Coordinates of C-alpha atoms in Angstrom, one line a residue:
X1 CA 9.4 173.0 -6.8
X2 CA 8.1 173.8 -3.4
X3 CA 11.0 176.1 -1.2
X4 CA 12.6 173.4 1.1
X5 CA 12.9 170.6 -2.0
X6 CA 14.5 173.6 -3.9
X7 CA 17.0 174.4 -1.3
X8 CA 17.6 171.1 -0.8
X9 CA 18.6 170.3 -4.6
X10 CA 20.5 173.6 -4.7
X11 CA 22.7 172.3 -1.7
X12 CA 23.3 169.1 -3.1
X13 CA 24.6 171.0 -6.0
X14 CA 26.9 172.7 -4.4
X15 CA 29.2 170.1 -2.5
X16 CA 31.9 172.8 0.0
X17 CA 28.3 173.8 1.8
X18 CA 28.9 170.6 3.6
X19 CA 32.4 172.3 4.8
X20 CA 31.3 174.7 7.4
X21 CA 28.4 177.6 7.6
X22 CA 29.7 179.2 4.1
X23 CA 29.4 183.1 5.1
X24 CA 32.2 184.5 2.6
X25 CA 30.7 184.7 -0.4
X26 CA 31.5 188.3 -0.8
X27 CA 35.3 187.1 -0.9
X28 CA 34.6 183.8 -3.0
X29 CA 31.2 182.6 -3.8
X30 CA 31.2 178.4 -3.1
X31 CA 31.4 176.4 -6.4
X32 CA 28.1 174.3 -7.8
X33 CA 28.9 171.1 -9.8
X34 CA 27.7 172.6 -13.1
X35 CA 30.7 174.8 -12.8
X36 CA 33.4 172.7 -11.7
X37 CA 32.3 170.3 -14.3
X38 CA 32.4 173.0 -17.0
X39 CA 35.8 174.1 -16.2
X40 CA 37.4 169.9 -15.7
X41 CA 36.1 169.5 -18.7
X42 CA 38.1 172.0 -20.8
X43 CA 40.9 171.9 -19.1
X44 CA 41.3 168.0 -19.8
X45 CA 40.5 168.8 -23.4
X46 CA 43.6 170.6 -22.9
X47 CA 45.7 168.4 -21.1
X48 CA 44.7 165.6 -23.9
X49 CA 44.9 167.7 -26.7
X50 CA 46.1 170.8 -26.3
X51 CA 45.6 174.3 -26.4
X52 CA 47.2 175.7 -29.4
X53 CA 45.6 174.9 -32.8
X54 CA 43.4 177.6 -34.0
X55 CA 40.9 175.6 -34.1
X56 CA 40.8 175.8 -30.2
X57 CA 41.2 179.2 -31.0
X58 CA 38.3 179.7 -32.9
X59 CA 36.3 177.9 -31.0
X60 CA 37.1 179.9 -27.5
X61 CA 36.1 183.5 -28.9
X62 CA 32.5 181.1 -29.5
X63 CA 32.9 180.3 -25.3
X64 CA 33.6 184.0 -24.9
X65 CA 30.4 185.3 -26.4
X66 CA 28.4 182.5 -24.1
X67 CA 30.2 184.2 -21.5
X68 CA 29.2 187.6 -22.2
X69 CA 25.5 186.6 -23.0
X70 CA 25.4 184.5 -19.6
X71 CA 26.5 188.4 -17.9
X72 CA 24.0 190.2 -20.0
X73 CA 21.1 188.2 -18.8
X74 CA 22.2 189.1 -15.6
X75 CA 22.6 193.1 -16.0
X76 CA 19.7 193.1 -17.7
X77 CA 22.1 194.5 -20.8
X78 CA 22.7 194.2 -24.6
X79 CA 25.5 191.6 -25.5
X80 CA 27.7 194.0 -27.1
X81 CA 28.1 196.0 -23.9
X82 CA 29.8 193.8 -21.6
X83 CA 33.5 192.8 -22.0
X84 CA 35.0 190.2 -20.4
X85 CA 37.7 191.0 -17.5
X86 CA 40.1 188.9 -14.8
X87 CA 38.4 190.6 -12.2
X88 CA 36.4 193.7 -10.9
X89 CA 39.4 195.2 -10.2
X90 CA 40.0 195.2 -14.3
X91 CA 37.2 196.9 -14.8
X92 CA 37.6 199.9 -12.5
X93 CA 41.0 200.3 -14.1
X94 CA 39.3 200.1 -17.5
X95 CA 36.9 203.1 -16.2
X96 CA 39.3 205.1 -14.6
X97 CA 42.1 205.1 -17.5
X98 CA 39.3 205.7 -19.9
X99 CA 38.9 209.4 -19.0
X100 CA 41.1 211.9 -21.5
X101 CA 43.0 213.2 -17.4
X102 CA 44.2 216.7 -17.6
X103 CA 46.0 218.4 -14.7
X104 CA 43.4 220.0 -12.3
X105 CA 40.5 217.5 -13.3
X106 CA 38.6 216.2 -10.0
X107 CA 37.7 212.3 -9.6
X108 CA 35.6 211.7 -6.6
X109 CA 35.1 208.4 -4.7
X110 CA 34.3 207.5 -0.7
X111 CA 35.6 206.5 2.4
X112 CA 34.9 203.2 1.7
X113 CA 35.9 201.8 -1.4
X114 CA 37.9 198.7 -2.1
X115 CA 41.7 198.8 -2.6
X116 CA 40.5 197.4 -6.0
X117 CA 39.0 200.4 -7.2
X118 CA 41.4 203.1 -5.3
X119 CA 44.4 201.9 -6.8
X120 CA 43.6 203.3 -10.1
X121 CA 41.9 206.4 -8.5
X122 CA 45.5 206.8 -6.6
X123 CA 47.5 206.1 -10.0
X124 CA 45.7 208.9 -12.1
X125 CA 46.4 210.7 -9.4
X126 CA 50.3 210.9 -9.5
X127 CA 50.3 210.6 -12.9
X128 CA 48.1 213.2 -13.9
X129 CA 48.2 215.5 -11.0
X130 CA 44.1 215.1 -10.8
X131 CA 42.6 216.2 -7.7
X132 CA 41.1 213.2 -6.0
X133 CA 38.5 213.9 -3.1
X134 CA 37.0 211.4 -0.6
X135 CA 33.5 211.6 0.5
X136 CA 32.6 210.8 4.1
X137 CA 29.1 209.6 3.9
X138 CA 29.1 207.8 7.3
X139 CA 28.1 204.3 7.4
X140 CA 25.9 204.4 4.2
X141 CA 22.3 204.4 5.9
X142 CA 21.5 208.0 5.1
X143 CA 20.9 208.5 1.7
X144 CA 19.4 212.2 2.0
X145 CA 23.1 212.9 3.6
X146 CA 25.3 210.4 0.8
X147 CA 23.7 212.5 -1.7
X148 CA 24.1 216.1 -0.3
X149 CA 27.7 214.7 -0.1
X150 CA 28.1 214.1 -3.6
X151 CA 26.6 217.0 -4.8
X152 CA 28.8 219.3 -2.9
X153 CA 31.8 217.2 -4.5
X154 CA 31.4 216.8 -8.1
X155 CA 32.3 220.6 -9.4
X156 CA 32.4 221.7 -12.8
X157 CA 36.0 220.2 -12.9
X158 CA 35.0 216.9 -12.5
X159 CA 35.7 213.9 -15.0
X160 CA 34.8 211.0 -12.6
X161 CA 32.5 209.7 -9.9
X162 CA 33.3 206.1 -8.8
X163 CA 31.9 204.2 -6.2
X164 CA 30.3 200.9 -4.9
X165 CA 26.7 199.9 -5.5
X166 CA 27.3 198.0 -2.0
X167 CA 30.1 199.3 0.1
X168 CA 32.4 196.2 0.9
X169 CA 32.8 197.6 4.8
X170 CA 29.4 197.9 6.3
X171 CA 27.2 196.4 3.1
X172 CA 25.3 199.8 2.6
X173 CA 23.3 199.6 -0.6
X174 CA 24.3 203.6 -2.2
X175 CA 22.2 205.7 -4.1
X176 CA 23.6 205.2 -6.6
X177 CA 21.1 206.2 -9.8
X178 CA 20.4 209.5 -8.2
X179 CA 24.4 210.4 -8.0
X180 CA 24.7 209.2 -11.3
X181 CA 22.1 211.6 -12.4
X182 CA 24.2 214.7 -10.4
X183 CA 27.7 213.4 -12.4
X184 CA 25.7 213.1 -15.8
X185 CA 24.0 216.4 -15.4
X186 CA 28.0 217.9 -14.5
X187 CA 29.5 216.4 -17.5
X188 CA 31.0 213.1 -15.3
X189 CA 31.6 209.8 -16.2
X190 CA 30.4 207.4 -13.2
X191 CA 32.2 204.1 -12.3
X192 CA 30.5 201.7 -10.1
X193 CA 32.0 198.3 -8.1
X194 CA 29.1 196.2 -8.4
X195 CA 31.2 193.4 -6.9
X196 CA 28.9 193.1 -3.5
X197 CA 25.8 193.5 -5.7
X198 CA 25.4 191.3 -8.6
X199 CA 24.1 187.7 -8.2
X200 CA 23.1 189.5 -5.1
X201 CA 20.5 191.6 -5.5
X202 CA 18.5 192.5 -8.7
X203 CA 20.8 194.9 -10.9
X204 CA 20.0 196.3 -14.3
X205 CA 22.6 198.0 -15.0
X206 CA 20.8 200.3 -17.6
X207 CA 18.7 201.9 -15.5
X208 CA 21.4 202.8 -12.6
X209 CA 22.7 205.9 -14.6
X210 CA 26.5 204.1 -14.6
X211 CA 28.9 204.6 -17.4
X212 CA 30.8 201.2 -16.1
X213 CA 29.9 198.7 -13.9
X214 CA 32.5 196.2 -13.1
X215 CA 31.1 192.9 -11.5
X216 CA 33.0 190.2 -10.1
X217 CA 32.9 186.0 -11.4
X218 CA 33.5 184.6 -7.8
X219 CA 31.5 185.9 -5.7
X220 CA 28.3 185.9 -6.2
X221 CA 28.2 185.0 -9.7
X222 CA 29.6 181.5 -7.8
X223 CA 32.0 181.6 -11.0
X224 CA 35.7 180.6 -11.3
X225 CA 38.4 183.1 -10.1
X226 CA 40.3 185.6 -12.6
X227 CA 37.0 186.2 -13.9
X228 CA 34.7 189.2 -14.4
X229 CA 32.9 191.4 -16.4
X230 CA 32.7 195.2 -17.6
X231 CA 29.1 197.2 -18.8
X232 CA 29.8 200.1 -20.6
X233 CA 27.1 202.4 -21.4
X234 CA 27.3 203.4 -25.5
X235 CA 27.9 206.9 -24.7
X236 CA 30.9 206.4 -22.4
X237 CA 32.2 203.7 -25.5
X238 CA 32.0 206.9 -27.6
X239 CA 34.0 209.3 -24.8
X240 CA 36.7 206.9 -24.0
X241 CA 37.4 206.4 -28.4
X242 CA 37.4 210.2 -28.5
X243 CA 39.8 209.9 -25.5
X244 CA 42.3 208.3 -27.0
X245 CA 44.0 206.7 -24.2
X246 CA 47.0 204.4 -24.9
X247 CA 47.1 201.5 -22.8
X248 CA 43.7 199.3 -24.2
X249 CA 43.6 199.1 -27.7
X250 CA 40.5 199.9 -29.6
X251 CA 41.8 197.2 -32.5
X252 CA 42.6 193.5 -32.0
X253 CA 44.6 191.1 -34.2
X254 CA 42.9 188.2 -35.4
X255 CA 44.9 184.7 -36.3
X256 CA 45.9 186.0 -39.8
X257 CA 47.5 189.2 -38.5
X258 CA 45.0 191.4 -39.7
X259 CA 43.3 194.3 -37.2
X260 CA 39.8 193.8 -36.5
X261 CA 37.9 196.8 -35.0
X262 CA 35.6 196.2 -32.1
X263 CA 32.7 198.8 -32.4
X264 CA 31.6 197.6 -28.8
X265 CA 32.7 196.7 -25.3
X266 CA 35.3 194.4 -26.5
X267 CA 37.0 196.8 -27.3
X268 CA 38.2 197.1 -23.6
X269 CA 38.8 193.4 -23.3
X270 CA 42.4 192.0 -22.6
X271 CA 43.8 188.8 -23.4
X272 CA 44.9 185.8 -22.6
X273 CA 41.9 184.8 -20.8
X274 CA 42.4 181.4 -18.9
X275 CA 39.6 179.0 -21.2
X276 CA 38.0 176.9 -18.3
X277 CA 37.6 179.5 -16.3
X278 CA 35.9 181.4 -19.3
X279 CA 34.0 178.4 -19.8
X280 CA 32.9 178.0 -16.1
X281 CA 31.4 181.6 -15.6
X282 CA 29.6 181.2 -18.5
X283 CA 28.0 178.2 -16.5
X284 CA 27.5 179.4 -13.8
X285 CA 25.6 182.7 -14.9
X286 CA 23.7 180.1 -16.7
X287 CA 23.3 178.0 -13.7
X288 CA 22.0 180.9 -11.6
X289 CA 19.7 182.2 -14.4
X290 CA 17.6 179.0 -15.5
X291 CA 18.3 176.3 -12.7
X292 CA 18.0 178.0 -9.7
X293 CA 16.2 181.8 -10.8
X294 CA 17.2 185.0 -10.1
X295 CA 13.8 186.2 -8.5
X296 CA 14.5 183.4 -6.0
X297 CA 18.3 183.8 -5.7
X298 CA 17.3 187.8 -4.7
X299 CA 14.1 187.4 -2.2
X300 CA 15.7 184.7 -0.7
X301 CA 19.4 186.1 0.3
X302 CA 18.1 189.3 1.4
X303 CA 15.2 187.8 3.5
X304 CA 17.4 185.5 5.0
X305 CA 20.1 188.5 5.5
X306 CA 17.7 190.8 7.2
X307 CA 16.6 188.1 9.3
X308 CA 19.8 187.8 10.4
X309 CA 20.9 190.9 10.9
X310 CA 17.4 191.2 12.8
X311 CA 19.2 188.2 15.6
X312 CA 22.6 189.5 15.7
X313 CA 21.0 193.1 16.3
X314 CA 19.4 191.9 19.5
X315 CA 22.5 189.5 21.1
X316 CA 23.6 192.0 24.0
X317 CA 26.8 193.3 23.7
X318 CA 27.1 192.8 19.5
X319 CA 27.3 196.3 17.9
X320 CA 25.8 195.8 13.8
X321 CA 27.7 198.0 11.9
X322 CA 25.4 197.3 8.7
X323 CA 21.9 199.4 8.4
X324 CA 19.3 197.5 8.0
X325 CA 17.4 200.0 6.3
X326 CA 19.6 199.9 3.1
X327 CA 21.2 196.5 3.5
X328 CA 22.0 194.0 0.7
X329 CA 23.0 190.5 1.9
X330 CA 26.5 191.5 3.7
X331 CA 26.5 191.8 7.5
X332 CA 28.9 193.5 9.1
X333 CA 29.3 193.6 13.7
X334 CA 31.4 194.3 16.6
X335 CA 31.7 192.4 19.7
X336 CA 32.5 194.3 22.5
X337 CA 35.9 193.4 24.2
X338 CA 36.5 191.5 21.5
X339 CA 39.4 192.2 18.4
X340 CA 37.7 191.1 15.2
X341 CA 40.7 188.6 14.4
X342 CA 40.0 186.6 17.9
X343 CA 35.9 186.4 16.8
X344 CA 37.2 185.1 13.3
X345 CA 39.0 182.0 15.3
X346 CA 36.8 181.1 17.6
X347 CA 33.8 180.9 15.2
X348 CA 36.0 179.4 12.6
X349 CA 36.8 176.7 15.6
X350 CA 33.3 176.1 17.2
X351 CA 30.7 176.5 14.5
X352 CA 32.5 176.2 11.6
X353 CA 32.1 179.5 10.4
X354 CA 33.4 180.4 7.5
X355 CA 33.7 184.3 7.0
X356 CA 36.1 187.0 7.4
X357 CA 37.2 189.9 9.1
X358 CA 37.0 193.9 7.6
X359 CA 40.7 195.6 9.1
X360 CA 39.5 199.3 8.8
X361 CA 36.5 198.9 11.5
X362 CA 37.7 195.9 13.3
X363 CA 34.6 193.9 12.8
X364 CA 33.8 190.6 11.1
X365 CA 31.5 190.3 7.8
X366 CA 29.1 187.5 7.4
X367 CA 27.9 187.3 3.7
X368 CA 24.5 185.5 3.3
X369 CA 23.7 183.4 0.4
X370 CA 20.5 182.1 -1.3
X371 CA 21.8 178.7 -0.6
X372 CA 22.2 179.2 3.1
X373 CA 19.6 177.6 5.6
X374 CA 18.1 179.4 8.8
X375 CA 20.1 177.0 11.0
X376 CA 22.8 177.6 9.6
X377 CA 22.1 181.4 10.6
X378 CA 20.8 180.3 14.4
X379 CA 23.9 178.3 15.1
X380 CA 26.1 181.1 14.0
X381 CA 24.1 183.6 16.2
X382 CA 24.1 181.0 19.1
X383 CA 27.8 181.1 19.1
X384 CA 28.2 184.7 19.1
X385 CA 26.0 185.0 21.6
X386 CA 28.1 183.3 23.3
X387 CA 31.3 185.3 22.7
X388 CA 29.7 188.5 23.8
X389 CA 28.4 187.0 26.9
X390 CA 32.3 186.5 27.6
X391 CA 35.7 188.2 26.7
X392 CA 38.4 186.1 25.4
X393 CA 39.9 185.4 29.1
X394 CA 36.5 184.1 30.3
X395 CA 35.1 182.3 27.6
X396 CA 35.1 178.5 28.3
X397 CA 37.0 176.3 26.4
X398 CA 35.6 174.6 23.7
X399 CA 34.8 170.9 24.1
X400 CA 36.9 168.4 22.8
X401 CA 35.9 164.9 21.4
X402 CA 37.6 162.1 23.4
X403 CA 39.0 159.6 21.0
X404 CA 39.0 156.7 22.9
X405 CA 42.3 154.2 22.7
X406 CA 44.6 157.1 21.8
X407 CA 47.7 156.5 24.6
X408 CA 46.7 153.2 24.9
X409 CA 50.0 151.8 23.9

């Protein structure tokens, strides 16, 4: 199918594209059809029928291994090394309560990681008394410099390097195979957020050096919320058993009471998984994979991302905070005179701009998708443009539509 038919059948399959310039997808991806089909479906099987025989039961833990294969394809992974999860932020738990903590161990992260995956990092911490250290690698552009960083950080002492394979702030694609290679060679597990990289840009997972990589449903997996996904590498499967640690359980129990032992990722896998939503990431990964093509999905997002960067990069007064030299499909800017919440509004109001804002560097973040269209992109540079011609007290109001026969009596 030639490019612009393509596009044009991907957009029709994806209805909220019609809502606004969708530039969030690093928050929540938009939903295709496929998907929201997937997930109506079940959930009126349940509404009909119900959710508690065990036959439904039965049948789910079948959903659950579509699930996981629909992931694998993905990471470019074996089946029995993902685990299902609620959310990215599962899995960085997962990694970071998997490590056997003793007081004085060292886990190192950045400057820039998500809440998601600090939290845990922050709750070893207290609990353990482990030594957590933050590594200032800048804006991400200089991988020479991010991995002098690391290497000065991960002592001896180390049990954990965890960090993003795309930083959520400035969208800085890390180094991440050759730090993994400095952890491994020190005796470190290594944790990565791959939340602002898969569906993205290619990933396979084996060849990054990871112990865990968490990924995200709905983002750019276009997937249902509360969804997610967990690769663990077989040798970090065999550390965390050793480990010992009390809060996952390496046995489940099946409908008969008896304990089943998971040899594999599933052994990190919670429950009480909401079905449809099960159902509908296994749809979409499928979606992405053989309807619209991953080769595609990649070449285009980040061709269309750098050409945008490219424009924003040369609107006077726009600072990019993203470098283009190791940039996924997030952009991240400035406007001078301009507080990132104010920029947020007014191209929410005039273009219908759908994106967000990043608090810590007081900038917005456009994410770009496969499925967005160049105009799309010129229209959302023509209106910042015209923001950082302006501040907000001389920027003309926007235009209203008359609506004639209002006050009319």
């Amino acid at each position: 199918m030639p490019d612009a038919e393509k596009l044009a059948a991907v957009r029709e399959a994806i209805p909220s594209l019609g809502a606004g310039i969708y530039l969030n997808t690093g928050s929540a991806g938009p939903i295709p059809l496929e998907v929201s089909a997937a997930v109506k479906e079940l959930a009126d099987y349940e509404l009909r029928i119900g959710r508690a025989s065990a036959d439904y039961f039965e049948l789910f833990l079948e959903r659950m291994a579509e699930a996981r294969g629909g992931l694998a394809a993905i990471l470019g992974a074996d089946v029995d090394s993902i685990a299902l999860t609620h959310a990215t932020t599962d899995g960085m738990n997962i990694a970071a309560w998997a490590v056997a903590w003793r007081p004085g161990d060292r886990a190192v992260t950045t400057t820039h990681e998500h809440a998601g995956a600090l939290g845990p990092l922050v709750a070893v911490r207290d609990r353990f008394g482990v030594e957590l250290v933050f590594v200032d690698i800048g804006d991400g552009s200089d991988d020479d410099r991010t991995v002098a960083a690391f290497a000065d950080a991960i002592t001896p002492e180390t049990r954990l390097v965890l960090l993003s394979h795309v930083l959520w702030t400035t969208g800085a694609r890390l180094p991440i195979e050759r730090i993994a290679a400095i952890a491994r060679d020190r005796g470190a597990l290594v944790a990565i957020d791959g939340a602002q990289a898969v569906g993205a840009i290619p990933v396979s997972v084996t060849e990054t050096g990871a112990d865990f990589y968490a990924v995200a449903g709905q983002k750019w997996l276009l997937g249902p919320e509360g969804t997610g996904g967990l690769w663990v590498s077989p040798q970090a499967i065999e550390r965390a058993e050793a480990s010992n640690v009390g809060w996952f359980s390496f046995e489940s129990i099946d409908l008969m009471g008896r304990a089943v032992y998971h040899p594999n990722a599933q052994r990190f896998e919670a429950s009480n998984h909401h079905k449809p939503s099960v159902v509908g990431l296994a749809r979409s990964c499928g979606w992405l994979s053989m309807y619209v093509g991953l080769p595609w999905i990649h070449a285009r997002g980040t061709t269309l991302a750098r050409a945008a960067a490219d424009r924003l990069a040369g609107i006077p007064g726009v600072e990019l905070l993203t470098p283009r030299n190791r940039m996924a499909t997030l952009v991240t800017l400035r406007i001078a005179g301009w507080p990132a919440d104010t920029v947020l509004a007014e191209l929410g109001s005039r273009v219908f701009a759908i994106t967000r804002t990043i608090a810590p560097l007081d900038a917005i973040r456009i994410s770009i998708g496969f499925f967005n269209t160049e105009p799309e992109i010129e229209r959302f540079a023509t209106a910042v443009e015209l923001l950082a011609a302006h501040t907000p007290d001389t920027l003309p109001p926007k235009q209203r539509l008359t609506i004639l026969g209002q006050g009319d009596g």
